[in-house]
Structures are given as structure tokens and as C-alpha cells.
Amino acid sequence: MVRVIENTRGKVRDLPIAPRLKRILSLAGTAAGIDEVVVESGGQCALGTCSKRTGSTRHDLGNAADLDLRKNGRTLKFTNSSDLVHFQSFVEAAASFGATGIGGDVGYMGASRLHVGFGSRATWGGNGGTGAAPAWLANAARKGWNSPSPIPPSQPNPSMFTINARDGLNLRSGPGVAFSIIRSLPLGTAVSVLRLDGPNQEWA
């Protein structure tokens, strides 16, 4: 599976993306033959619940991501004809797995960045995101929507563990001590580890 990296620390949309979206991005990355999906703008609080937010409501509660695709340590650009095939495959796969809002264009977020998420079914592109999507993006999304695929389960048998920290274990909003603490899980709590995350896969 392709690794999805949430590079959002210190940014306005710094909340984690929804697990379903993260799974779709990983599956689409695998279909596109890339190495990493790097989320540069992630989730934000719901409209009316905080002031640290920007743009439309598509990113609310982690339901959209603005991202780059990487292969062999390089950020791909859809203006490069050899990279474009990866973008086309990625968009088609993301749409087939259930992404409904997909945008990208040089005049929107530059030559490397895509918006992928949920909400009403739409594609868009230039003029700051108000213009029509490039033909390659619109065609790839349409092709995916016309051939929906079920999302395969990430791990049918998650590993079970019991919290053994005497003072409780901090459940954080992301894989690192810089992420905010959501709550503390008390000693003896049973948890299911679905996957590992972080630079060295040291966070569960």
C-alpha cells in the first residue's frame, strides 16, 4: 500500500483527514504506481465551531485533502507528459473508490497539487478553483465514477492490545507529540491497532 503522509503541521488545515479518505488516497496511489501521497492541506473544524479555517466546507472534519504525488523521491507534475499518466490513474482510481470532489490545474494550486475529497460530485480547475477542470482530470474522474469499486478492508483482523501505562495513554490527533491530545485512555483499556504511522512507523 502507498504511504499517505499528512504534512500539515503549522498550517491552517492541520486536522487529520478522515480514515475513509486516507484509505482511498492510499489505494489510488497504489493504482497509479507512485510511492507517496503527501497531504499539504488536510482537515479543518466544522463551519461555525472555530475561526481557524479557510475556504469552502469540503475540508471540514477531514473530508478533503490537497495533496502532491511522489515517485522516486520526486514530486510529480501533471504538466510533465511522463508524470501525467500517474495523475490520470490516480484520479480515476480515487473516483472509482468514492471520491466525489476532485480539482486540479496550474491556475488553481499549481502544477503538482490535487484536491481530492467528498461532497457533491464535481471537478474543477483554473481561475483559483472556479474554472473548468482540465480535460484529462474531468475525463479520468468520469471514468472512475462510471466504474465504481468497493474499498477493500484495510485489515480484517486488527491486533488487540491493552493499555499498561499507569497514568493512562494519551490519544493524539496525529502521529507525534506535537499533535494535540484528544483524550487519555485509562490503564487496562483494550484497543485495536489498525495500522502504524509516523516517520519510523512508531505510532499506532
Coordinates of C-alpha atoms in Angstrom, one line a residue:
M1 CA 0.0 0.0 0.0
V2 CA 1.1 3.5 -0.8
R3 CA 2.0 5.6 2.3
V4 CA -0.1 8.7 2.9
I5 CA 1.9 11.4 4.7
E6 CA 0.0 14.3 6.4
N7 CA 2.4 17.2 6.1
T8 CA 0.0 19.7 7.7
R9 CA 1.7 20.8 11.0
G10 CA 1.5 24.5 11.4
K11 CA -0.9 25.0 8.5
V12 CA -4.5 26.3 8.7
R13 CA -6.0 23.0 7.7
D14 CA -4.0 20.9 10.1
L15 CA -6.5 18.3 11.3
P16 CA -6.2 14.7 10.3
I17 CA -8.0 13.6 7.2
A18 CA -10.9 11.1 7.6
P19 CA -9.9 7.4 7.7
R20 CA -12.0 6.6 4.6
L21 CA -10.4 9.4 2.6
K22 CA -6.9 8.2 3.7
R23 CA -7.7 4.7 2.6
I24 CA -8.9 6.0 -0.8
L25 CA -5.7 8.0 -1.3
S26 CA -3.6 5.0 -0.5
L27 CA -5.5 2.7 -2.8
A28 CA -5.4 5.3 -5.6
G29 CA -1.7 5.8 -5.1
T30 CA -1.1 2.1 -5.5
A31 CA -3.2 2.0 -8.7
A32 CA -1.2 5.0 -10.0
G33 CA 2.2 3.3 -9.4
I34 CA 3.5 6.1 -7.1
D35 CA 5.4 5.9 -3.8
E36 CA 3.8 8.5 -1.5
V37 CA 0.7 10.7 -1.3
V38 CA 1.7 13.9 0.6
V39 CA -1.2 15.8 2.1
E40 CA -0.3 19.5 2.3
S41 CA -3.7 20.8 3.4
G42 CA -5.9 18.5 5.5
G43 CA -8.9 18.7 7.7
Q44 CA -10.4 21.7 9.5
C45 CA -13.1 22.2 12.1
A46 CA -16.7 22.3 11.0
L47 CA -18.1 25.7 10.0
G48 CA -19.2 27.7 13.0
T49 CA -17.2 25.8 15.5
C50 CA -13.9 27.7 15.3
S51 CA -12.1 30.5 13.5
K52 CA -9.0 28.6 12.3
R53 CA -10.4 27.6 8.9
T54 CA -10.4 28.8 5.3
G55 CA -12.2 28.2 2.0
S56 CA -15.3 26.0 1.5
T57 CA -16.7 23.4 3.8
R58 CA -15.2 20.5 1.7
H59 CA -12.2 20.1 4.1
D60 CA -14.4 20.2 7.2
L61 CA -13.9 17.2 9.5
G62 CA -11.1 15.8 7.3
N63 CA -13.3 15.1 4.3
A64 CA -10.9 16.5 1.7
A65 CA -7.2 16.9 1.2
D66 CA -4.9 19.0 -1.1
L67 CA -2.1 16.7 -2.0
D68 CA 1.0 16.0 -4.0
L69 CA 2.1 12.7 -5.6
R70 CA 5.7 11.5 -5.2
K71 CA 7.7 8.8 -7.0
N72 CA 11.4 8.0 -6.5
G73 CA 11.7 11.0 -4.1
R74 CA 10.3 13.5 -6.7
T75 CA 7.1 15.5 -6.6
L76 CA 5.3 14.8 -9.9
K77 CA 3.8 17.5 -12.1
F78 CA 0.9 17.0 -14.4
T79 CA 2.5 19.4 -16.9
N80 CA 5.1 16.7 -17.5
S81 CA 3.8 14.2 -20.0
S82 CA 5.5 11.3 -18.4
D83 CA 4.0 12.2 -15.0
L84 CA 0.5 12.9 -16.3
V85 CA -0.3 9.2 -16.7
H86 CA 0.2 8.8 -12.9
F87 CA -2.2 11.6 -12.2
Q88 CA -4.8 10.2 -14.6
S89 CA -4.6 6.8 -13.0
F90 CA -4.7 8.3 -9.5
V91 CA -7.8 10.5 -10.3
E92 CA -9.6 7.6 -12.0
A93 CA -8.9 5.2 -9.0
A94 CA -9.9 7.8 -6.4
A95 CA -13.2 8.5 -8.2
S96 CA -13.9 4.8 -8.5
F97 CA -13.3 4.2 -4.8
G98 CA -15.7 7.0 -3.9
A99 CA -14.0 10.4 -4.0
T100 CA -16.6 12.9 -5.4
G101 CA -14.8 16.3 -5.3
I102 CA -11.6 16.4 -7.4
G103 CA -9.8 19.5 -8.6
G104 CA -6.5 20.5 -10.0
D105 CA -5.0 22.9 -12.5
V106 CA -1.9 25.1 -12.9
G107 CA -4.2 28.2 -12.3
Y108 CA -5.7 26.6 -9.2
M109 CA -2.9 25.2 -6.9
G110 CA 0.0 24.8 -9.3
A111 CA 1.2 22.0 -11.5
S112 CA 1.6 19.4 -8.8
R113 CA -1.3 19.7 -6.4
L114 CA -4.7 18.0 -6.5
H115 CA -7.8 18.4 -4.3
V116 CA -9.5 15.1 -3.5
G117 CA -12.4 14.6 -1.2
F118 CA -16.1 14.2 -0.8
G119 CA -19.1 16.5 -1.1
S120 CA -21.2 17.0 -4.2
R121 CA -19.8 15.3 -7.3
A122 CA -17.7 17.9 -9.2
T123 CA -14.4 18.6 -10.9
W124 CA -12.8 22.0 -11.2
G125 CA -9.6 23.7 -12.2
G126 CA -8.2 27.2 -13.0
N127 CA -9.1 30.7 -12.1
G128 CA -8.4 30.0 -8.4
G129 CA -10.6 26.9 -8.5
T130 CA -13.7 28.5 -10.1
G131 CA -12.9 27.3 -13.6
A132 CA -13.5 24.1 -15.5
A133 CA -11.2 21.2 -14.8
P134 CA -8.6 20.3 -17.4
A135 CA -9.9 17.6 -19.8
W136 CA -7.5 14.9 -18.5
L137 CA -8.8 15.4 -15.0
A138 CA -12.5 15.6 -15.9
N139 CA -12.2 12.5 -18.2
A140 CA -10.4 10.5 -15.5
A141 CA -12.9 11.3 -12.8
R142 CA -15.8 10.5 -15.1
K143 CA -14.2 7.2 -16.0
G144 CA -13.8 6.3 -12.3
W145 CA -17.3 7.3 -11.4
N146 CA -18.7 5.2 -14.2
S147 CA -16.8 2.1 -12.9
P148 CA -17.2 2.2 -9.1
S149 CA -15.1 -0.2 -7.0
P150 CA -15.7 -1.3 -3.4
I151 CA -13.0 -0.3 -0.9
P152 CA -11.2 -3.5 0.3
P153 CA -10.9 -3.8 4.1
S154 CA -7.6 -2.4 5.4
Q155 CA -7.0 -5.2 7.9
P156 CA -9.6 -7.9 8.6
N157 CA -8.1 -8.9 12.0
P158 CA -6.7 -5.9 13.8
S159 CA -4.2 -6.5 16.6
M160 CA -5.5 -6.2 20.1
F161 CA -3.6 -4.5 22.9
T162 CA -4.2 -3.4 26.5
I163 CA -3.1 0.0 27.8
N164 CA -0.4 -0.6 30.5
A165 CA 0.6 3.0 31.2
R166 CA -0.2 3.6 34.9
D167 CA -1.2 7.2 34.3
G168 CA -3.1 6.5 31.1
L169 CA -2.1 6.7 27.5
N170 CA -2.6 10.0 25.5
L171 CA -4.6 9.6 22.4
R172 CA -3.4 12.3 20.0
S173 CA -4.8 13.8 16.8
G174 CA -1.7 12.6 14.8
P175 CA 1.5 10.5 15.0
G176 CA 3.7 12.7 17.2
V177 CA 3.9 14.5 20.5
A178 CA 3.4 17.8 18.6
F179 CA -0.2 16.8 17.9
S180 CA -2.9 17.8 20.4
I181 CA -4.2 15.3 23.0
I182 CA -7.7 14.3 22.3
R183 CA -8.1 12.3 25.5
S184 CA -6.3 9.9 27.8
L185 CA -7.1 6.2 27.7
P186 CA -7.0 4.7 31.2
L187 CA -4.9 1.8 32.4
G188 CA -6.5 -1.5 31.3
T189 CA -8.3 -0.1 28.2
A190 CA -8.4 -2.6 25.3
V191 CA -7.5 -1.1 21.9
S192 CA -7.4 -2.4 18.3
V193 CA -4.3 -1.3 16.3
L194 CA -5.4 -0.9 12.7
R195 CA -2.1 0.5 11.4
L196 CA 1.3 2.1 12.3
D197 CA 2.2 5.6 11.3
G198 CA 4.9 8.3 11.8
P199 CA 8.3 8.7 10.2
N200 CA 9.6 5.3 11.6
Q201 CA 6.1 3.7 12.0
E202 CA 6.4 4.1 15.7
W203 CA 2.9 5.4 16.3
A204 CA -0.2 3.2 16.4

